[in-house]
Coordinates of C-alpha atoms and ligand atoms in Angstrom, one line a residue:
M14 CA -24.4 9.4 16.4
A15 CA -24.7 11.4 13.2
N16 CA -23.5 14.5 15.0
Y17 CA -20.7 12.6 16.6
I18 CA -19.3 11.6 13.1
D19 CA -20.0 15.0 11.7
E20 CA -17.5 16.5 14.2
F21 CA -14.8 14.4 12.6
R22 CA -15.7 15.7 9.1
D23 CA -15.9 19.4 9.9
K24 CA -14.8 21.3 6.7
E25 CA -13.6 24.4 8.5
V26 CA -11.3 22.5 10.9
I27 CA -10.1 20.3 8.0
Q28 CA -9.2 23.5 6.1
K29 CA -7.2 24.9 9.0
I30 CA -5.2 21.7 9.3
V31 CA -4.6 21.5 5.5
D32 CA -3.4 25.2 5.6
N33 CA -1.1 24.4 8.4
L34 CA 0.4 21.4 6.6
S35 CA 0.8 23.4 3.4
N36 CA 3.2 25.7 5.3
Y37 CA 5.5 22.7 6.0
S38 CA 8.9 23.6 4.6
G39 CA 11.2 20.9 6.0
P40 CA 12.8 18.0 4.2
N41 CA 10.6 15.5 2.3
L42 CA 8.9 13.1 4.6
K43 CA 7.7 9.6 3.9
I44 CA 4.8 8.5 6.1
M45 CA 3.4 4.9 6.1
E46 CA -0.2 4.2 6.9
V47 CA 0.0 0.6 8.0
C48 CA -3.6 -0.2 8.0
G49 CA -5.8 -1.1 5.0
T50 CA -8.8 0.7 6.5
H51 CA -6.7 3.9 6.7
T52 CA -5.6 3.3 3.1
M53 CA -9.2 3.1 2.0
A54 CA -10.2 6.2 4.1
I55 CA -7.3 8.2 2.7
S56 CA -8.3 7.4 -0.9
R57 CA -12.0 7.8 -0.2
Y58 CA -11.7 11.3 1.2
G59 CA -9.0 12.3 -1.2
L60 CA -6.6 13.2 1.7
R61 CA -3.4 12.5 -0.3
S62 CA -4.3 15.4 -2.6
L63 CA -4.7 17.8 0.3
L64 CA -1.0 17.3 1.4
P65 CA 2.0 19.2 0.1
K66 CA 4.2 17.3 -2.3
S67 CA 6.9 17.1 0.4
I68 CA 4.7 14.9 2.5
E69 CA 4.3 11.5 0.9
L70 CA 1.9 8.9 2.2
V71 CA 2.7 5.3 1.4
S72 CA 0.6 2.2 2.1
G73 CA 1.8 -0.7 4.2
P74 CA 0.9 -4.3 4.8
G75 CA -2.2 -3.8 6.9
C76 CA -4.7 -5.6 4.8
P77 CA -4.9 -9.2 6.2
V78 CA -6.3 -10.7 3.0
C79 CA -3.6 -9.0 0.9
V80 CA -0.6 -10.3 2.9
T81 CA -1.9 -13.9 2.8
P82 CA 0.4 -15.6 0.3
T83 CA -0.7 -17.5 -2.8
S84 CA 0.7 -20.7 -1.2
Y85 CA -2.1 -20.5 1.5
I86 CA -4.8 -20.0 -1.1
D87 CA -3.4 -23.0 -3.0
S88 CA -3.7 -25.1 0.2
A89 CA -7.3 -23.9 0.7
L90 CA -8.1 -24.9 -2.9
Q91 CA -6.6 -28.3 -2.3
L92 CA -8.6 -28.8 0.8
S93 CA -11.8 -27.8 -0.9
D94 CA -11.3 -30.7 -3.4
K95 CA -11.6 -33.2 -0.6
K96 CA -14.8 -35.1 -0.1
D97 CA -17.1 -34.1 2.7
I98 CA -15.3 -30.9 3.5
I99 CA -17.1 -27.6 3.8
I100 CA -14.7 -24.6 3.5
T101 CA -15.9 -21.5 5.3
T102 CA -14.4 -18.1 4.8
F103 CA -14.8 -14.4 4.8
G104 CA -16.0 -13.0 1.4
D105 CA -12.8 -11.4 0.1
M106 CA -10.9 -14.7 0.4
M107 CA -13.2 -16.3 -2.2
R108 CA -11.8 -14.1 -5.0
I109 CA -8.1 -14.2 -4.2
P110 CA -6.4 -15.9 -7.1
G111 CA -4.4 -19.0 -6.3
N112 CA -2.1 -20.5 -8.9
E113 CA -4.8 -22.3 -10.8
S114 CA -8.1 -20.9 -9.7
T115 CA -10.1 -19.3 -6.9
L116 CA -12.4 -20.6 -4.1
L117 CA -15.2 -18.9 -6.0
Y118 CA -14.4 -21.0 -9.1
K119 CA -14.3 -24.1 -6.9
K120 CA -17.7 -23.2 -5.5
A121 CA -19.0 -22.8 -9.1
I122 CA -17.9 -26.3 -10.1
G123 CA -19.6 -27.8 -7.0
N124 CA -17.1 -27.8 -4.2
N125 CA -18.7 -26.9 -0.9
V126 CA -17.3 -23.4 -0.2
Q127 CA -19.4 -21.1 2.0
M128 CA -19.0 -17.5 2.9
V129 CA -19.5 -16.6 6.6
Y130 CA -19.5 -13.3 8.5
S131 CA -18.0 -14.7 11.6
P132 CA -16.1 -17.9 12.5
L133 CA -18.9 -18.6 14.9
N134 CA -21.2 -19.1 11.9
A135 CA -18.7 -21.8 10.8
L136 CA -19.1 -23.5 14.2
D137 CA -22.9 -23.5 13.7
L138 CA -22.4 -25.2 10.3
A139 CA -20.2 -27.9 12.0
R140 CA -23.0 -28.5 14.6
E141 CA -25.6 -28.8 11.8
N142 CA -23.4 -31.1 9.6
P143 CA -21.9 -33.8 11.9
D144 CA -21.1 -36.0 8.9
K145 CA -18.9 -33.3 7.3
E146 CA -15.7 -31.5 8.3
V147 CA -16.1 -27.7 8.5
V148 CA -12.8 -25.9 7.9
F149 CA -12.6 -22.2 8.6
L150 CA -9.9 -20.1 6.8
S151 CA -8.3 -18.4 9.7
V152 CA -6.9 -15.2 8.4
G153 CA -6.5 -11.8 10.2
F154 CA -4.6 -9.6 12.5
E155 CA -5.0 -9.1 16.3
T156 CA -8.4 -7.5 15.6
T157 CA -9.9 -10.7 14.2
T158 CA -7.9 -13.4 15.9
P159 CA -9.6 -13.2 19.4
V160 CA -13.0 -14.2 18.0
I161 CA -11.3 -17.1 16.1
A162 CA -9.7 -18.1 19.3
L163 CA -13.0 -18.0 21.1
T164 CA -14.5 -20.2 18.3
V165 CA -11.8 -22.8 18.6
Y166 CA -12.2 -22.7 22.4
K167 CA -15.9 -23.3 22.1
A168 CA -15.3 -26.2 19.6
K169 CA -13.1 -27.8 22.2
S170 CA -15.5 -27.2 25.1
E171 CA -18.3 -28.7 23.1
G172 CA -16.2 -31.7 22.1
L173 CA -16.8 -31.0 18.4
N174 CA -14.6 -33.3 16.2
N175 CA -15.7 -32.0 12.8
F176 CA -14.4 -28.4 13.0
S177 CA -10.9 -27.1 12.2
V178 CA -9.1 -24.0 11.1
L179 CA -6.4 -23.5 8.4
T180 CA -4.3 -20.8 10.1
A181 CA -2.5 -17.8 8.4
N182 CA -3.1 -15.4 11.3
K183 CA -0.6 -12.5 11.6
T184 CA 0.5 -10.2 14.3
M185 CA 1.7 -6.6 13.6
P186 CA 4.7 -5.9 15.8
E187 CA 7.5 -7.9 14.0
A188 CA 6.3 -6.7 10.6
I189 CA 6.4 -3.1 11.8
K190 CA 10.0 -3.8 13.0
T191 CA 11.0 -5.2 9.7
L192 CA 9.6 -2.1 7.8
A193 CA 11.2 0.3 10.3
E194 CA 14.6 -1.4 9.8
D195 CA 14.3 -1.3 6.0
S196 CA 16.8 1.4 5.0
E197 CA 15.8 1.3 1.4
L198 CA 12.2 2.1 2.4
D199 CA 13.4 4.8 4.8
I200 CA 10.1 5.6 6.5
D201 CA 10.1 8.8 8.6
G202 CA 7.0 8.0 10.6
F203 CA 4.1 5.6 10.9
I204 CA 0.3 6.0 11.2
Y205 CA -0.6 2.9 13.2
P206 CA -3.8 0.9 12.9
G207 CA -6.5 1.9 15.3
H208 CA -8.2 -1.5 15.3
V209 CA -5.1 -3.5 16.1
S210 CA -4.0 -0.9 18.7
A211 CA -7.4 -1.3 20.4
I212 CA -6.4 -4.9 21.1
I213 CA -2.6 -4.8 21.7
G214 CA -2.4 -1.3 23.2
T215 CA 0.3 1.3 22.5
D216 CA 3.4 0.0 24.4
F217 CA 4.9 -1.7 21.4
F218 CA 4.5 1.3 19.2
S219 CA 6.1 3.5 21.9
N220 CA 9.1 1.2 21.8
V221 CA 9.4 1.5 18.1
A222 CA 9.7 5.3 18.6
Y223 CA 12.1 5.0 21.5
N224 CA 14.3 2.2 20.3
M225 CA 14.1 2.4 16.5
K226 CA 13.8 6.2 16.3
K227 CA 10.7 6.2 14.2
A228 CA 7.9 8.6 15.2
G229 CA 4.4 7.3 15.2
V230 CA 0.8 8.1 15.8
V231 CA -2.2 5.8 16.5
A232 CA -5.1 7.2 14.4
G233 CA -8.8 6.7 14.0
F234 CA -10.5 6.5 10.6
E235 CA -12.5 9.7 10.0
P236 CA -10.9 12.4 7.8
L237 CA -10.1 14.7 10.8
D238 CA -8.7 11.7 12.8
I239 CA -6.2 11.1 9.9
L240 CA -5.3 14.7 9.0
Y241 CA -4.9 15.7 12.6
S242 CA -2.7 12.7 13.2
I243 CA -0.5 13.5 10.1
N244 CA -0.3 17.1 11.4
I245 CA 1.0 16.0 14.8
L246 CA 3.3 13.4 13.3
V247 CA 4.9 16.1 10.9
K248 CA 5.2 18.5 13.8
N249 CA 6.9 16.0 16.1
I250 CA 9.3 14.8 13.4
S251 CA 10.2 18.4 12.5
N252 CA 10.9 19.2 16.2
G253 CA 13.0 16.0 16.6
N254 CA 10.4 14.8 19.0
I255 CA 10.5 11.1 18.1
I256 CA 7.6 9.7 20.2
L257 CA 4.3 7.9 19.8
E258 CA 1.1 9.9 20.1
N259 CA -2.2 8.2 20.7
M260 CA -4.7 10.3 18.7
Y261 CA -7.4 7.6 19.0
S262 CA -7.7 7.6 22.8
R263 CA -11.5 7.4 22.6
I264 CA -10.9 3.7 21.7
V265 CA -7.2 2.8 22.3
T266 CA -5.6 2.5 25.7
K267 CA -2.0 1.8 26.7
E268 CA -2.8 -1.7 27.8
G269 CA -5.2 -2.6 25.0
N270 CA -7.9 -5.2 25.4
T271 CA -6.3 -7.6 27.9
K272 CA -9.3 -10.0 27.9
A273 CA -9.0 -10.4 24.1
Q274 CA -5.2 -10.8 24.4
Q275 CA -5.7 -13.5 27.0
K276 CA -8.2 -15.4 24.9
M277 CA -5.9 -15.2 21.9
Y278 CA -2.9 -16.6 23.7
E279 CA -4.9 -19.2 25.5
V280 CA -5.5 -20.9 22.1
F281 CA -2.7 -19.6 19.8
Q282 CA 1.1 -19.2 20.2
A283 CA 3.6 -17.2 18.3
A284 CA 5.0 -18.7 15.1
D285 CA 7.0 -17.6 12.0
A286 CA 4.8 -16.4 9.2
V287 CA 5.1 -15.7 5.4
W288 CA 3.8 -12.4 4.3
R289 CA 3.1 -11.7 0.7
G290 CA 5.8 -9.6 -0.7
I291 CA 7.8 -9.4 2.5
G292 CA 8.6 -13.1 3.0
N293 CA 9.1 -15.0 6.2
I294 CA 9.1 -12.9 9.4
K295 CA 10.1 -14.6 12.6
N296 CA 7.3 -14.6 15.3
S297 CA 4.9 -12.6 13.1
G298 CA 2.2 -15.2 13.0
L299 CA 0.1 -17.5 15.2
E300 CA -0.4 -21.2 15.3
L301 CA -2.7 -23.3 17.5
N302 CA -0.8 -24.3 20.7
A303 CA -0.4 -28.0 21.8
E304 CA -3.7 -28.0 23.7
Y305 CA -5.7 -27.0 20.5
E306 CA -3.6 -28.5 17.7
R307 CA -6.2 -31.2 16.9
F308 CA -8.2 -28.3 15.4
D309 CA -5.4 -27.5 13.0
A310 CA -6.7 -28.4 9.5
A311 CA -3.2 -28.5 8.0
K312 CA -2.2 -31.2 10.5
K313 CA -5.6 -33.0 10.4
F314 CA -5.5 -33.4 6.6
D315 CA -1.7 -33.4 6.2
I316 CA -1.7 -30.3 4.1
K317 CA 1.8 -29.0 3.4
I318 CA 1.7 -25.3 2.7
K319 CA 4.3 -25.1 -0.1
A320 CA 5.8 -21.9 -1.5
S321 CA 3.9 -20.8 -4.6
P322 CA 5.0 -18.0 -7.0
E323 CA 3.0 -14.8 -7.0
P324 CA 0.8 -14.0 -10.1
K325 CA 3.0 -13.1 -13.1
G326 CA 3.6 -9.4 -13.4
C327 CA 1.7 -8.6 -10.1
Q328 CA 3.6 -6.0 -8.0
C329 CA 1.3 -6.5 -4.9
G330 CA 4.3 -7.5 -2.8
E331 CA 6.1 -4.2 -3.6
V332 CA 2.9 -2.3 -3.0
L333 CA 2.5 -3.9 0.4
K334 CA 6.0 -2.7 1.4
G335 CA 5.3 0.8 0.3
K336 CA 8.0 0.6 -2.4
K337 CA 5.6 0.9 -5.4
R338 CA 2.2 2.5 -6.0
P339 CA -0.5 0.6 -7.8
I340 CA -0.1 3.0 -10.8
D341 CA 3.5 1.7 -11.1
C342 CA 2.2 -1.7 -12.0
K343 CA 1.7 -2.3 -15.7
L344 CA -1.4 -4.5 -15.1
F345 CA -3.2 -1.8 -13.1
K346 CA -6.5 -1.0 -14.8
T347 CA -5.4 -3.0 -17.9
R348 CA -5.4 -6.7 -17.1
C349 CA -6.1 -6.2 -13.4
T350 CA -9.4 -4.7 -12.3
P351 CA -11.8 -5.5 -9.4
E352 CA -13.9 -7.6 -11.8
N353 CA -10.9 -9.5 -13.0
P354 CA -8.2 -9.2 -10.3
V355 CA -4.7 -10.5 -10.9
G356 CA -3.5 -10.0 -7.3
A357 CA -4.8 -9.9 -3.8
C358 CA -4.3 -6.1 -3.5
M359 CA -7.1 -5.6 -6.1
V360 CA -9.5 -8.0 -4.5
S361 CA -9.7 -7.0 -0.9
S362 CA -12.0 -4.2 0.2
E363 CA -8.9 -2.9 2.1
G364 CA -6.4 -3.4 -0.7
T365 CA -4.3 -0.5 -1.9
C366 CA -4.9 -1.3 -5.6
A367 CA -8.6 -1.6 -5.1
A368 CA -8.5 1.8 -3.3
Y369 CA -6.6 3.5 -6.1
Y370 CA -8.9 1.9 -8.7
K371 CA -12.1 3.0 -6.9
Y372 CA -11.1 6.5 -5.9
G373 CA -8.1 7.5 -8.1
E374 CA -4.7 8.6 -6.9
Ligands
SF4_406 FE1 -1.1 -6.9 -8.5 FE2 -3.2 -5.9 -9.8 FE3 -2.1 -4.5 -7.9 FE4 -0.8 -4.9 -10.2 S1 -2.7 -3.7 -9.9 S2 0.0 -4.9 -8.1 S3 -1.5 -6.9 -10.7 S4 -3.1 -6.4 -7.6

């Protein structure tokens, strides 16, 4: 396995690609890496610094925790105050600031908030605590949602009545369309998320290239995966070859994971969703369908997810649209640090602000 990874970190091959890219002499290009894992990898390996100034990499809205709006966090905080409720969530969500506090703070003052590694752990808790309601904070893209769907399916099959999910699941296609149509943003090409593509396949991204005239590449996460993908993308754009290339074919297929898609849409259906910084995007989210709606925590506990303002001074929304860099935010490294985050982009392990803080520009 070690050798396998080493092949994707080969210094000589990296140098050849960097040399090739440094010869690029065309117009300035703006390339968006949509996925938070790519953002982290680009910062971690210092890839931005290896590119000529004419090739700019901007980060997109591919961190699921970051795009979850403050209003959702406020609803989760409200639910955690209710008697006999156990809130279960992935670790990053505990530290995202709501308007008044965080789930970590609620836990410190005695509310029952527990971190889990999988929604299936939340189901175990529901079985072990029949006198309590276990609510799982259902956040994530197509990568995470199939296992959440499986969990809700299992809860229904077992007849569990004390388990529910507070949904804020998102799907990538409509968000990509919104960004591709944004003339102010003016993206020349996209590096698409390898994880999401493994589930949904490449057809949608091919359509973006064909119909919206935006070149794209599906990339893996090692330094060579990313640099090689950028090289191909730049070459294609320069030649007017506006297509999608799948550079992660060791994982991603045209059809994607049809079993995972099937399970996801057995339990969920498309719904409008609010993205932090971008706002409401039609059909860019998921809600439980009629057969599973009794597992919807918002309906079960009559939680109305109301719009809440984003933290004062936080530019996370602009960062998620690729319009600003973390260093353009006055709070970056001053009032906002990983120990004391003001916005979601500094909390998440895939957040752009956290990546800039940890690894520099
Ligand atoms: Fe928001 Fe902090 Fe990022 Fe500024 S540095 S945009 S306050 S998360």
